[in-house]
Coordinates of C-alpha atoms and ligand atoms in Angstrom, one line a residue:
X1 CA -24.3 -0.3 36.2
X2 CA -21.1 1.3 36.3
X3 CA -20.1 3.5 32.4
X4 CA -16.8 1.4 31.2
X5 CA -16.8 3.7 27.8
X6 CA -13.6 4.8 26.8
X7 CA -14.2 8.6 27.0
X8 CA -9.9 9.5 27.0
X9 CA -8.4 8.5 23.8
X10 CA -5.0 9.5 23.5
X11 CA -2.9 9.1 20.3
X12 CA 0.9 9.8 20.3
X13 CA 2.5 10.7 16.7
X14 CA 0.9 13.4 14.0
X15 CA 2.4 11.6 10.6
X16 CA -0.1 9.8 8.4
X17 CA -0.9 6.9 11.0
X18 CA -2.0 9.6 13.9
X19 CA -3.6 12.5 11.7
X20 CA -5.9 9.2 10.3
X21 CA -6.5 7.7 13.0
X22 CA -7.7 10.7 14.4
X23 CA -9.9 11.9 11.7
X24 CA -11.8 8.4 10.9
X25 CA -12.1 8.5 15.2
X26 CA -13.7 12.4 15.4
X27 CA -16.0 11.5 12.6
X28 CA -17.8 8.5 14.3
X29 CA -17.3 10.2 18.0
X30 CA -18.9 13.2 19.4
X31 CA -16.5 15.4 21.0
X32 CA -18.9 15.9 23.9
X33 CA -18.7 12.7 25.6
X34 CA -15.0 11.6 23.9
X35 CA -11.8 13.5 24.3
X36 CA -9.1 12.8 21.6
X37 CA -5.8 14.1 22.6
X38 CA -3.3 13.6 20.2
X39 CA 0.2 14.6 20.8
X40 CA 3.1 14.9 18.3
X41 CA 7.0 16.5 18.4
X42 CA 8.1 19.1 15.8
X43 CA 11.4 18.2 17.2
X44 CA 11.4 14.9 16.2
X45 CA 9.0 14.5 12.8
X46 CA 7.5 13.0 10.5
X47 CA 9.3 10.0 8.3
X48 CA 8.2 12.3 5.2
X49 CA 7.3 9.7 2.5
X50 CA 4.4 7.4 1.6
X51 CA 3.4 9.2 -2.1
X52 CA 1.5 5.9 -3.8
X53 CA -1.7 4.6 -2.4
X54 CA -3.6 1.9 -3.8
X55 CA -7.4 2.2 -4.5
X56 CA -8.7 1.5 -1.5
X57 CA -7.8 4.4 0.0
X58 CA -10.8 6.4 -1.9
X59 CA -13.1 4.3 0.6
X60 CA -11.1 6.2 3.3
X61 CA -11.7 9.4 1.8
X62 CA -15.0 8.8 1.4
X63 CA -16.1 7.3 5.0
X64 CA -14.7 10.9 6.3
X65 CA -16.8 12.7 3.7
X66 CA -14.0 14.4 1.8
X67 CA -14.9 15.6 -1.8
X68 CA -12.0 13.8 -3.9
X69 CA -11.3 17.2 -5.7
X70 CA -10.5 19.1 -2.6
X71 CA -8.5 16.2 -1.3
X72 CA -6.5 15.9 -4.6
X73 CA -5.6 20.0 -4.5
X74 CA -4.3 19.9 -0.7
X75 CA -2.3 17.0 -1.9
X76 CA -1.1 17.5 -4.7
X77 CA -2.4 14.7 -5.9
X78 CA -2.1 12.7 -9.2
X79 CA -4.0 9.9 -10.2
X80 CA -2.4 6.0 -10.6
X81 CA -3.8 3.3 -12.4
X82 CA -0.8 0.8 -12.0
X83 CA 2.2 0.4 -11.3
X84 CA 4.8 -0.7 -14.1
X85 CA 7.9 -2.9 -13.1
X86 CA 11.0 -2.7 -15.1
X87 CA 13.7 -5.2 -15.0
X88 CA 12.2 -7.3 -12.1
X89 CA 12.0 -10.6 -13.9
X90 CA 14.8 -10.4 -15.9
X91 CA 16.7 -7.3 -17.3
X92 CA 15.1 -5.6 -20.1
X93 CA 11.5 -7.1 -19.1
X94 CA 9.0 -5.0 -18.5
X95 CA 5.4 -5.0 -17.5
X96 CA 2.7 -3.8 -15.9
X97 CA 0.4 -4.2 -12.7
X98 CA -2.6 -2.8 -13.2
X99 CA -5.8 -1.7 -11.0
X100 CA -8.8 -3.9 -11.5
X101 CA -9.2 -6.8 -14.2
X102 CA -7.5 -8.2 -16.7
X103 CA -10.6 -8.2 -19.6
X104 CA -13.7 -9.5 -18.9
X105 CA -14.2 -13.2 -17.1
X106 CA -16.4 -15.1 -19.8
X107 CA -18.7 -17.8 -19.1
X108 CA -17.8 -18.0 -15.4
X109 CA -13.8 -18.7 -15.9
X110 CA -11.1 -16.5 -15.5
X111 CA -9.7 -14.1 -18.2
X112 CA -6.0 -15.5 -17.7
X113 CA -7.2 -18.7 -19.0
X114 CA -8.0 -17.5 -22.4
X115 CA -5.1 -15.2 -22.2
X116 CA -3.2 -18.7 -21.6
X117 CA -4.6 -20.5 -24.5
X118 CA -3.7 -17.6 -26.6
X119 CA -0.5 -17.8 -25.8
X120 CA -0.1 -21.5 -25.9
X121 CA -1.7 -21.0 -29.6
X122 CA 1.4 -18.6 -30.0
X123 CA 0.3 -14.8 -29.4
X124 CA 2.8 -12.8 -28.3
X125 CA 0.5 -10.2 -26.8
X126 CA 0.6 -9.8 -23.0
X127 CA -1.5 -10.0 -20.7
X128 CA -1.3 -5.9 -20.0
X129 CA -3.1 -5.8 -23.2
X130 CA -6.5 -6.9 -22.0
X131 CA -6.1 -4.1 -19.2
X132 CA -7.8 -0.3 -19.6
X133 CA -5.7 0.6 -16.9
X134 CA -2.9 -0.5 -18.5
X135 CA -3.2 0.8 -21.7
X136 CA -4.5 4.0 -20.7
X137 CA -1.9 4.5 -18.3
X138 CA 1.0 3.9 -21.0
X139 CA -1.1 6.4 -22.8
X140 CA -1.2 8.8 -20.4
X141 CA -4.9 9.1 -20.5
X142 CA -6.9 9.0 -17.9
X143 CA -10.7 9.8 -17.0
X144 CA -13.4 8.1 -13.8
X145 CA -15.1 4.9 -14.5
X146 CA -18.5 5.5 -16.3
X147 CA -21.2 3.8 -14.1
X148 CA -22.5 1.8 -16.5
X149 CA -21.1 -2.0 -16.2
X150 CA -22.0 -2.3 -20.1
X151 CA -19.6 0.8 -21.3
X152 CA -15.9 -0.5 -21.3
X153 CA -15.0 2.8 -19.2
X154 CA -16.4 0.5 -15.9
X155 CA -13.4 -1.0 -16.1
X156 CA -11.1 1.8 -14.5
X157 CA -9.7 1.7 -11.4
X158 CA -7.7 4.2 -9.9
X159 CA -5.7 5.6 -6.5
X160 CA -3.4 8.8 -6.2
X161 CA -0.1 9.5 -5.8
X162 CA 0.2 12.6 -3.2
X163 CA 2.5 14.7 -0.9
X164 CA 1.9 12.6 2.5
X165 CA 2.7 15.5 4.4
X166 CA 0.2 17.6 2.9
X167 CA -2.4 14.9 3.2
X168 CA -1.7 14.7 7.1
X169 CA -2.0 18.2 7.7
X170 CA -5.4 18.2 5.5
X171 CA -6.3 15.5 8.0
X172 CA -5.0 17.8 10.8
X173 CA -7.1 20.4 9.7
X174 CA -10.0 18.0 9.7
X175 CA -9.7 16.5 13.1
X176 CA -9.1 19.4 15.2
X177 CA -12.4 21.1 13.4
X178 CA -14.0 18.3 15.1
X179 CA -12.5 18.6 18.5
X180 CA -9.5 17.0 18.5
X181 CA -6.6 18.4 21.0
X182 CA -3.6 19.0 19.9
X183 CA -0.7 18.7 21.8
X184 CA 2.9 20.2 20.9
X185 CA 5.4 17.7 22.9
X186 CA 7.6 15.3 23.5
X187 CA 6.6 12.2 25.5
X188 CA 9.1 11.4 27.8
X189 CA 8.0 8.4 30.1
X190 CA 4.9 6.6 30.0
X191 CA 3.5 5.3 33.6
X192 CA 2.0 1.9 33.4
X193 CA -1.1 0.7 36.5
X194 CA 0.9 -1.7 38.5
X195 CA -2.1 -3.7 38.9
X196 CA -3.3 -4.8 35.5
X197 CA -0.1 -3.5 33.2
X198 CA -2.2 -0.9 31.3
X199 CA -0.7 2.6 30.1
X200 CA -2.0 5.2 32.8
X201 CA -0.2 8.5 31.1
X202 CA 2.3 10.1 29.7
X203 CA 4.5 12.4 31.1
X204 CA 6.2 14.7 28.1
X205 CA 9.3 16.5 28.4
X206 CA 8.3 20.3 29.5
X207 CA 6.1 18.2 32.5
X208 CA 3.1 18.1 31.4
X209 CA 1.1 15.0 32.3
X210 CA -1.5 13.3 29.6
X211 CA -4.1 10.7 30.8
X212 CA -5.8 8.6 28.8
X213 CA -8.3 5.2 28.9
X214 CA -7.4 4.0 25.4
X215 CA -3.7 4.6 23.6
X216 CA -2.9 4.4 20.2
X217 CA 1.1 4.3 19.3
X218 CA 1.4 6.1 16.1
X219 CA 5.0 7.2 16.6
X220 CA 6.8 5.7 13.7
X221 CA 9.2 3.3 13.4
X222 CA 10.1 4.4 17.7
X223 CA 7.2 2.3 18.3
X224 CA 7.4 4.1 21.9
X225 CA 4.4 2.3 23.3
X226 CA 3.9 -0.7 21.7
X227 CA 7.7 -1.9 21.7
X228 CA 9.5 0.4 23.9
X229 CA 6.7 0.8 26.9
X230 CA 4.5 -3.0 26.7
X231 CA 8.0 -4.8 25.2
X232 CA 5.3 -6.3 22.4
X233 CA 7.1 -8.8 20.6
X234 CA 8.7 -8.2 16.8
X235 CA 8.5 -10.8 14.1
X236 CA 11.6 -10.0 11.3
X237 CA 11.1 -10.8 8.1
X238 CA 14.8 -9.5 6.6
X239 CA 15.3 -13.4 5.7
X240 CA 12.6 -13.1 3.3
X241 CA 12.6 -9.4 2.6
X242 CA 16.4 -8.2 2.9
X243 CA 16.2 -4.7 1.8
X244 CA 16.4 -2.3 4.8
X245 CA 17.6 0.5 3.8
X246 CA 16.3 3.9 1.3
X247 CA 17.4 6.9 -0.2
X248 CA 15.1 9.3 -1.3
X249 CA 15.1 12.8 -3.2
X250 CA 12.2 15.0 -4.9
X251 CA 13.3 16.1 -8.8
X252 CA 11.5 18.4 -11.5
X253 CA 8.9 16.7 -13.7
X254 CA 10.3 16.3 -17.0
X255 CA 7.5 16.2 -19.4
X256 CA 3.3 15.3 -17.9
X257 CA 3.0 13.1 -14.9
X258 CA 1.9 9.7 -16.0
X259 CA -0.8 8.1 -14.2
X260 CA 1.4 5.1 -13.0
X261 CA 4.1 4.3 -10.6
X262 CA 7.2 2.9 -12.2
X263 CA 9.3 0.7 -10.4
X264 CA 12.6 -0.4 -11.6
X265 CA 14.6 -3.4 -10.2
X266 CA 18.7 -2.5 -9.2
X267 CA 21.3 -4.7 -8.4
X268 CA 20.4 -4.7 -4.7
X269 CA 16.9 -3.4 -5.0
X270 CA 14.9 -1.4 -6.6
X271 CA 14.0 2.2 -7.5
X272 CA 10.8 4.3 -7.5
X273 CA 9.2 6.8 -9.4
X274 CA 5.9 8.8 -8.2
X275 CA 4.5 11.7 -10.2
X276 CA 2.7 14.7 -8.1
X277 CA 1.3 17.4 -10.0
X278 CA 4.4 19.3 -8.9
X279 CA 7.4 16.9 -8.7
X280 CA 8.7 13.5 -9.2
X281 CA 9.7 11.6 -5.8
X282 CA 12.4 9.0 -6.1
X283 CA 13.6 6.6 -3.5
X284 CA 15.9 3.3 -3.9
X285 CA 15.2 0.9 -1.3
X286 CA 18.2 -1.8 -1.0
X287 CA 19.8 -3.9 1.1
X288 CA 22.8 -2.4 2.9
X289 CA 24.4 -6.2 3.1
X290 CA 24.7 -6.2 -0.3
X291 CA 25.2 -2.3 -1.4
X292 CA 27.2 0.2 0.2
X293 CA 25.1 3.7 1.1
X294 CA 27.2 5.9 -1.5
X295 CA 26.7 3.1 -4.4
X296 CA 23.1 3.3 -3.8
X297 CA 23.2 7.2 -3.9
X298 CA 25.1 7.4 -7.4
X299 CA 22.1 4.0 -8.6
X300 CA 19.7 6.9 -6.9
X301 CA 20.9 9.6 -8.4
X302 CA 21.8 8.2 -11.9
X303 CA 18.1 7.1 -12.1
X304 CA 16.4 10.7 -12.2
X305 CA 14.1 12.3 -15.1
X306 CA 14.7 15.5 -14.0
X307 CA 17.0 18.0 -11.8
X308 CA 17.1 17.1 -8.0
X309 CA 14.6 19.8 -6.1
X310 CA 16.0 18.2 -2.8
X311 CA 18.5 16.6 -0.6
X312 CA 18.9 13.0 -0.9
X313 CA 17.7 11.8 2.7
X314 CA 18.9 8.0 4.0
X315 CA 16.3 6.5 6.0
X316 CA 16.7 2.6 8.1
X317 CA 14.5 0.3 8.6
X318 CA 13.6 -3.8 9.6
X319 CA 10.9 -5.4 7.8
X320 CA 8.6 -7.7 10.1
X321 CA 5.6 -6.3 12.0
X322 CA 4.1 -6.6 15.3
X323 CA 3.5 -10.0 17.2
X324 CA 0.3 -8.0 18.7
X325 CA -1.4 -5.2 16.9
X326 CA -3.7 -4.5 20.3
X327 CA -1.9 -4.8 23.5
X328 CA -3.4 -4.3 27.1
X329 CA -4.6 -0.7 26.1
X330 CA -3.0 0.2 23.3
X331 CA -3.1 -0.4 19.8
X332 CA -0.1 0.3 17.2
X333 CA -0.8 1.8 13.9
X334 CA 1.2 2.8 10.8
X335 CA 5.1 2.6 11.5
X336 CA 5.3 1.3 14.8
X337 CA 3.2 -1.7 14.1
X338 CA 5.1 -2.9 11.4
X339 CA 6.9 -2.1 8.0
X340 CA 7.0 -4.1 4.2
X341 CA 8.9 -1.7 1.8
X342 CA 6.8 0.4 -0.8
X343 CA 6.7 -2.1 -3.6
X344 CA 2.9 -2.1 -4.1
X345 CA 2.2 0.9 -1.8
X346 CA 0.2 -0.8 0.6
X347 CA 1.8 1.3 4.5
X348 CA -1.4 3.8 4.0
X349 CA -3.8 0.7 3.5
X350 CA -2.4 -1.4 6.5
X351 CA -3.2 1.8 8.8
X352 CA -6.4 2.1 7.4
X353 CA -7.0 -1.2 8.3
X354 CA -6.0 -1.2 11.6
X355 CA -8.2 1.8 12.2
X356 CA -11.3 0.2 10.4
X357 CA -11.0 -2.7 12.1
X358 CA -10.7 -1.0 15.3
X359 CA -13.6 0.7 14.6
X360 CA -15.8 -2.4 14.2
X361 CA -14.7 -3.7 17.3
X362 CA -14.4 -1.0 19.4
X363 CA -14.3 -1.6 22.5
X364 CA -16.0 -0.6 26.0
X365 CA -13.3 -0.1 28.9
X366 CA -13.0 -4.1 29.5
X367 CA -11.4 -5.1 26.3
X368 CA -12.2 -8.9 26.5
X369 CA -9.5 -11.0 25.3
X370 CA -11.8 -12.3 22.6
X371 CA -12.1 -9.0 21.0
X372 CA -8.3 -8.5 21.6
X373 CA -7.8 -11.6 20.1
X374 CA -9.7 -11.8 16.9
X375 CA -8.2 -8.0 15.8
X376 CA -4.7 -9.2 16.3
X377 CA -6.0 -12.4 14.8
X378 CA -7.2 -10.1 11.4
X379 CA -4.3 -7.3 11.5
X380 CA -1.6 -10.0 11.5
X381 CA -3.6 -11.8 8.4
X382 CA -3.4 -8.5 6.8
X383 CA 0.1 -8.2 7.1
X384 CA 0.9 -11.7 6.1
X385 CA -0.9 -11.7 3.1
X386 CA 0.6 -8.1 2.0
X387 CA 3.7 -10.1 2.7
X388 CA 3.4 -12.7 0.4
X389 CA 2.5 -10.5 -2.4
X390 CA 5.4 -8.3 -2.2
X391 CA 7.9 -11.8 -1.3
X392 CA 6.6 -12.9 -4.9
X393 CA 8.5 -10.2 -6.8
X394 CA 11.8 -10.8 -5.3
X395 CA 11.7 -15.2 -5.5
X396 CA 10.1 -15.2 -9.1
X397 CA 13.0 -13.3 -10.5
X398 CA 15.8 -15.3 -13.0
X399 CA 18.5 -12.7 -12.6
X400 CA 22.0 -14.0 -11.7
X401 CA 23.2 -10.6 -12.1
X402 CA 24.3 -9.7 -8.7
X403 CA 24.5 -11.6 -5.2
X404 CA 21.7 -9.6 -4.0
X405 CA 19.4 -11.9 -6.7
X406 CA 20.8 -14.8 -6.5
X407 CA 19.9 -14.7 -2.7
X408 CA 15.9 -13.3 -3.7
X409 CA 16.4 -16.5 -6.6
X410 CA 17.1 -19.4 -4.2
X411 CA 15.9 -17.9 -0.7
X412 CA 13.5 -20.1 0.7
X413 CA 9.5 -18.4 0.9
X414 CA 6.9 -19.0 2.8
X415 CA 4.6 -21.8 2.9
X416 CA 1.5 -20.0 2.1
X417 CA 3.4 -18.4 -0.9
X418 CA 4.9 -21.8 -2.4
X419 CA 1.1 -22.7 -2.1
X420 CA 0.5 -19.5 -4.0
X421 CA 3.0 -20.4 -6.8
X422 CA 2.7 -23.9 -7.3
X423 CA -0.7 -24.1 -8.0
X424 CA -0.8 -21.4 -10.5
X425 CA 2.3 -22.9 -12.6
X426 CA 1.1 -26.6 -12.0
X427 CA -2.6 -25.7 -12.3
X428 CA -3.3 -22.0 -13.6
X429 CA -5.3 -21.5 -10.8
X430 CA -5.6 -18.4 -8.2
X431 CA -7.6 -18.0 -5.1
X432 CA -8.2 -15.0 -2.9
X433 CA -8.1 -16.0 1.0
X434 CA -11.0 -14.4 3.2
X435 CA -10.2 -10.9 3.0
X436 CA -6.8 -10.9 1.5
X437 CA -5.7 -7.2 -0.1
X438 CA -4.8 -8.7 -3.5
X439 CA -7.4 -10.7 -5.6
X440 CA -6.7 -12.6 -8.7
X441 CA -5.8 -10.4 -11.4
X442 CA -3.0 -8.8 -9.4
X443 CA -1.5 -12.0 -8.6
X444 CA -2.0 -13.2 -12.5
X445 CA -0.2 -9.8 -13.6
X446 CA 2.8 -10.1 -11.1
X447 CA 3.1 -14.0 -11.8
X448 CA 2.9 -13.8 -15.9
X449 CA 4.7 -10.7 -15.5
X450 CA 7.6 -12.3 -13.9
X451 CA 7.4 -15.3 -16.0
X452 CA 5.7 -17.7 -13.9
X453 CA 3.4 -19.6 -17.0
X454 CA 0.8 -22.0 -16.0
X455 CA 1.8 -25.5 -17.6
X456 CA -1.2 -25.6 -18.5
X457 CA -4.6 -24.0 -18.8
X458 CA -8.0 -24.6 -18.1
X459 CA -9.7 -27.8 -20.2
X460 CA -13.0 -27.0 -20.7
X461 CA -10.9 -23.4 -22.2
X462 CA -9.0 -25.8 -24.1
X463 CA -12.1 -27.3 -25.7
X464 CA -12.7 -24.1 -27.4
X465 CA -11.8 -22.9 -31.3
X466 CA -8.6 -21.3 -31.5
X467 CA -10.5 -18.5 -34.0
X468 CA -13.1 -17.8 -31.4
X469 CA -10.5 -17.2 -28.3
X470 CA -8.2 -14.9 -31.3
X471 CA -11.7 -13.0 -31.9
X472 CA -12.8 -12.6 -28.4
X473 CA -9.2 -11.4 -27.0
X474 CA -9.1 -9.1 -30.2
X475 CA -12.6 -7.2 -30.1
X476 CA -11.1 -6.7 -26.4
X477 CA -8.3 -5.5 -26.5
X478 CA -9.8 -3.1 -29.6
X479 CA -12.3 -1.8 -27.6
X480 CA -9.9 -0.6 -24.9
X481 CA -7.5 0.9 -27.4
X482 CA -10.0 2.7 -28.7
X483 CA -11.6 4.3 -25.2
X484 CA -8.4 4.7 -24.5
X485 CA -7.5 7.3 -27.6
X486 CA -11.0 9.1 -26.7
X487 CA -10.2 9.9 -23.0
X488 CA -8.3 13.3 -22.1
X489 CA -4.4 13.5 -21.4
X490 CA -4.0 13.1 -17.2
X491 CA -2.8 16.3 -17.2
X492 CA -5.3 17.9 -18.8
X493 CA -7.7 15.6 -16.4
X494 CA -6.2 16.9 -13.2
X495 CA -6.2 20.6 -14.8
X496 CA -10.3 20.6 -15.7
X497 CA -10.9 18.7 -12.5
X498 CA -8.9 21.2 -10.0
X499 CA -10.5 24.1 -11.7
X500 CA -14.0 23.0 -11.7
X501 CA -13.7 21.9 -8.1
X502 CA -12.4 25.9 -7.5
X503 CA -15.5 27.6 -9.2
Ligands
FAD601 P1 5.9 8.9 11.2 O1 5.6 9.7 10.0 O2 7.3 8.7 11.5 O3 5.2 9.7 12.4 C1 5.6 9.5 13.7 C2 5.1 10.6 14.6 O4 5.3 10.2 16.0 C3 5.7 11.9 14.4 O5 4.7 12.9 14.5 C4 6.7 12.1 15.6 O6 6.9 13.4 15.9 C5 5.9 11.3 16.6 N1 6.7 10.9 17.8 C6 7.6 9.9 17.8 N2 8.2 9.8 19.0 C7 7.5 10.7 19.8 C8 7.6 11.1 21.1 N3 8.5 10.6 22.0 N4 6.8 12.1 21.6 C9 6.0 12.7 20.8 N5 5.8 12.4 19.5 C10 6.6 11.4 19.0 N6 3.5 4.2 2.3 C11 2.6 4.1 1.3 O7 1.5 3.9 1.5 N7 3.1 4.4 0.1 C12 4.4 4.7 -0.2 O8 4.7 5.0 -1.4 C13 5.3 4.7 0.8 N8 6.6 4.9 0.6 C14 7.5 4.8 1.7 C15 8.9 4.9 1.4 C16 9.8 4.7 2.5 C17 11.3 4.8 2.2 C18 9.3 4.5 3.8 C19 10.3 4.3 5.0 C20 7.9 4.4 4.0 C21 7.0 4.5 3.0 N9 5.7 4.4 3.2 C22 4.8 4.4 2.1 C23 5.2 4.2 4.6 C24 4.6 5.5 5.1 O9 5.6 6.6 5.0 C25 4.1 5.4 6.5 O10 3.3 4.3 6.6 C26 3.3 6.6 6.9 O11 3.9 7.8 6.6 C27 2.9 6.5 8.3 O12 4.0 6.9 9.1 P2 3.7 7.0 10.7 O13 2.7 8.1 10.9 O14 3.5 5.7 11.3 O15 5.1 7.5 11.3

């Protein structure tokens, strides 16, 4: 029987989406009988953001058997329990979306609906306060979960906030220690076999020729394979999403890092701010229909802690992704596959699904349309979903404050996110879809958060004594405070936890 293994993979780009794609594929494939080739242009660069991750990203990490300590001082790193959003649902409002649950699920039913009849009894605490993350974060505490599910410590969650550029070169470093090829160059053209469509090589710009059975396109928002070479269709989601545009600049830390993202709405968008050990990064995504570029600079600049440590940079971009992840050969991942803006820093999670998922069904040389189909089937569920989440803070907003939100107010959503919506304000009720990024208590905190309240809550909850909810959510929300005043300062976290890992 003839050998249909890939044994030529080829990846083009060396930002986040190739240096991880290549590291998760040299730690499953021995060099001897795969090649990885991955070529990438100085000339041209790296988009040079992507500082929040979300907590998944630990599982990456972890499946290439990097120590979290060593990771965090290449990087820079930080750690993030949440992200908090000011302004979003109405100016002045604030709250925050934190990693993990909202308390504790009692008797089977969800923490919101005591939460609810709380507040329908009239407590004016919100939901945040039921949240170690949260409360820890606003703290600026932070410690790792304790492994007991009994000590109220389980509860934390956590991802990072890092230097992107950092974390691909760490990855560099990694791959090409296990025998990846590196190639400094430009790809030029891209031959295609005339027979069956499929990318033959590349051919970069000082001549050299690079074959390969397998592609991946990881060259950014170019999408030189995927959309330039195999004319792969685009879906464009502006209509639902219209922000295409963002300025970004690096400033001085004034004061610790907190262990949270903030995110502040504008009058055409909205403005970041991620803590490294070593700087703040900033960035205001907005609309360019609705904001000129030198407004959004001044909204950019007269939104910093501390003293810029960079030039403002103006990056472009269309919000949509991919009609097909997997193409003849080729697969896109990271830039070129798609794009939905930073909001809930989920870029770094979609590539490491599209590798994961390549790796489960990786294929032998006759990709059967079967296996094409159910990853493109998966990746664009991925997307979808990640869509719909991020949708939800834009539509559930009652600012009339600009054009720019009165458009998010009374666009018209999704389907699947009306669904979403209606059934938590008509019913109080939220349900996680096969694999869907965002469970419950994410959905709860941006819903309640933006003022989205349940009419009304569960009935066998509202069976139950209003004294025995008010004890229940107090001795909760008590016990958090309190491990929360006994945990160290993030700083002085990060400072203990570099140093140890350097002895
Ligand atoms: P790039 O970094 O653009 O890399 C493309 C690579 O392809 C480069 O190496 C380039 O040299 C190479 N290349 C291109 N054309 C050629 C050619 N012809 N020949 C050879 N090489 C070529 N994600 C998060 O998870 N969290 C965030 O907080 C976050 N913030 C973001 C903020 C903004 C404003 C933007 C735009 C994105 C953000 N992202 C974030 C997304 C994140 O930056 C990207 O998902 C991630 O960096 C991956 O980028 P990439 O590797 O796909 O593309």
């Amino acid at each position: 029987m003839a050998d249909a293994r890939l044994k030529r993979l080829v990846i083009v780009g060396g930002g986040s989406a190739g240096w991880m794609t290549a590291a998760a594929l040299s730690s499953m494939l021995d060099s001897e009988n795969t090649q990885i080739t991955l070529v990438e242009s100085e000339q041209i660069g790296t988009v040079g953001v992507g500082e929040a991750t979300i907590p998944d990203m630990m599982n990456f990490n972890r499946m290439l058997g990097i120590r979290e300590a060593d990771f965090m001082k290449a990087t820079q790193a930080t750690f993030k329990l949440g992200i908090e959003f000011a302004d979003w649902g109405r100016k002045g409002d604030r709250y925050f979306h934190p990693f993990g649950e909202h308390g504790a699920d009692m008797q089977g039913i969800d923490f919101h609906q005591y939460w609810l009849r709380a507040h329908q009894g009239g407590s004016n605490h919100p939901i945040q306060d039921y949240s170690l993350c949260a409360i820890a974060g606003k703290a600026g505490k932070f410690c790792h979960p304790h492994e007991n599910p009994k000590s109220v410590l389980s509860h934390i969650r956590y991802a990072y906030h890092f230097n992107a550029t950092r974390y691909a070169q760490f990855l560099r470093q990694y791959a090409e220690t296990r025998g990846v090829i590196r190639t400094e160059g430009k790809v030029e053209s891209v031959n295609l076999t005339p027979e069956t469509g499929h990318i033959q090589t590349l051919i970069l710009e000082n001549g050299q020729t690079i074959e390969g059975d397998f592609f991946f396109d990881c060259s950014g928002f170019r999408a030189l394979l995927m959309r330039q070479t195999l004319d792969v269709g685009f879906q464009d989601w502006s209509h639902w999403l219209p922000c295409n545009s963002a300025q970004t600049v690096a400033c001085e830390h004034v004061g610790p890092p907190p262990p949270y993202t903030v995110s502040t709405a504008k009058s055409a968008g909205w403005q970041w701010r991620i803590p490294t050990q070593t700087r703040t990064g900033n960035g205001h995504i907005y609309s360019s229909d609705f904001m000129a570029d030198d407004a959004a600079h001044d909204i950019l600049m007269g939104g910093l802690d501390g003293k810029p440590i960079s030039d403002a940079r103006t990056l472009r971009f269309t919000t949509g992704r991919l009609e097909e992840f997997w193409h003849k050969n080729c697969v896109g991942i990271g830039l070129s596959s798609g794009f939905l803006e930073p909001l809930e820093s989920t870029s770094l999670y979609l590539i490491q699904m599209g590798i994961s998922k390549f790796i489960t069904l990786f294929p032998d040389g006759s990709f059967p349309p079967v296996v094409v189909n159910e990853y493109n089937r998966q990746m664009r569920q991925q997307f979808d979903q990640v869509r719909d989440f991020i949708i939800l803070h834009y539509c559930a907003t009652e600012r009339d404050d600009s054009p720019f939100w009165n458009y998010c107010r009374t666009m018209s959503i999704p389907d699947s996110l009306q669904h979403k919506i209606e059934l938590f304000q008509k019913a109080g009720r939220v349900f996680r879809y096969e694999d869907e990024l965002f469970s419950r208590p994410s959905w709860v905190a941006v819903m309640l958060g933006q003022n989205i309240i349940p009419e009304i809550c569960d009935p066998i909850v509202s069976t139950l004594r209003d004294e025995q909810i008010s004890h229940s959510l107090n001795s909760m929300n008590r016990a958090m405070v309190d491990a929360a005043a006994k945990m160290p300062t993030h700083s002085a976290f990060i400072d203990q936890y570099c140093k140890a890992a350097n002895a």
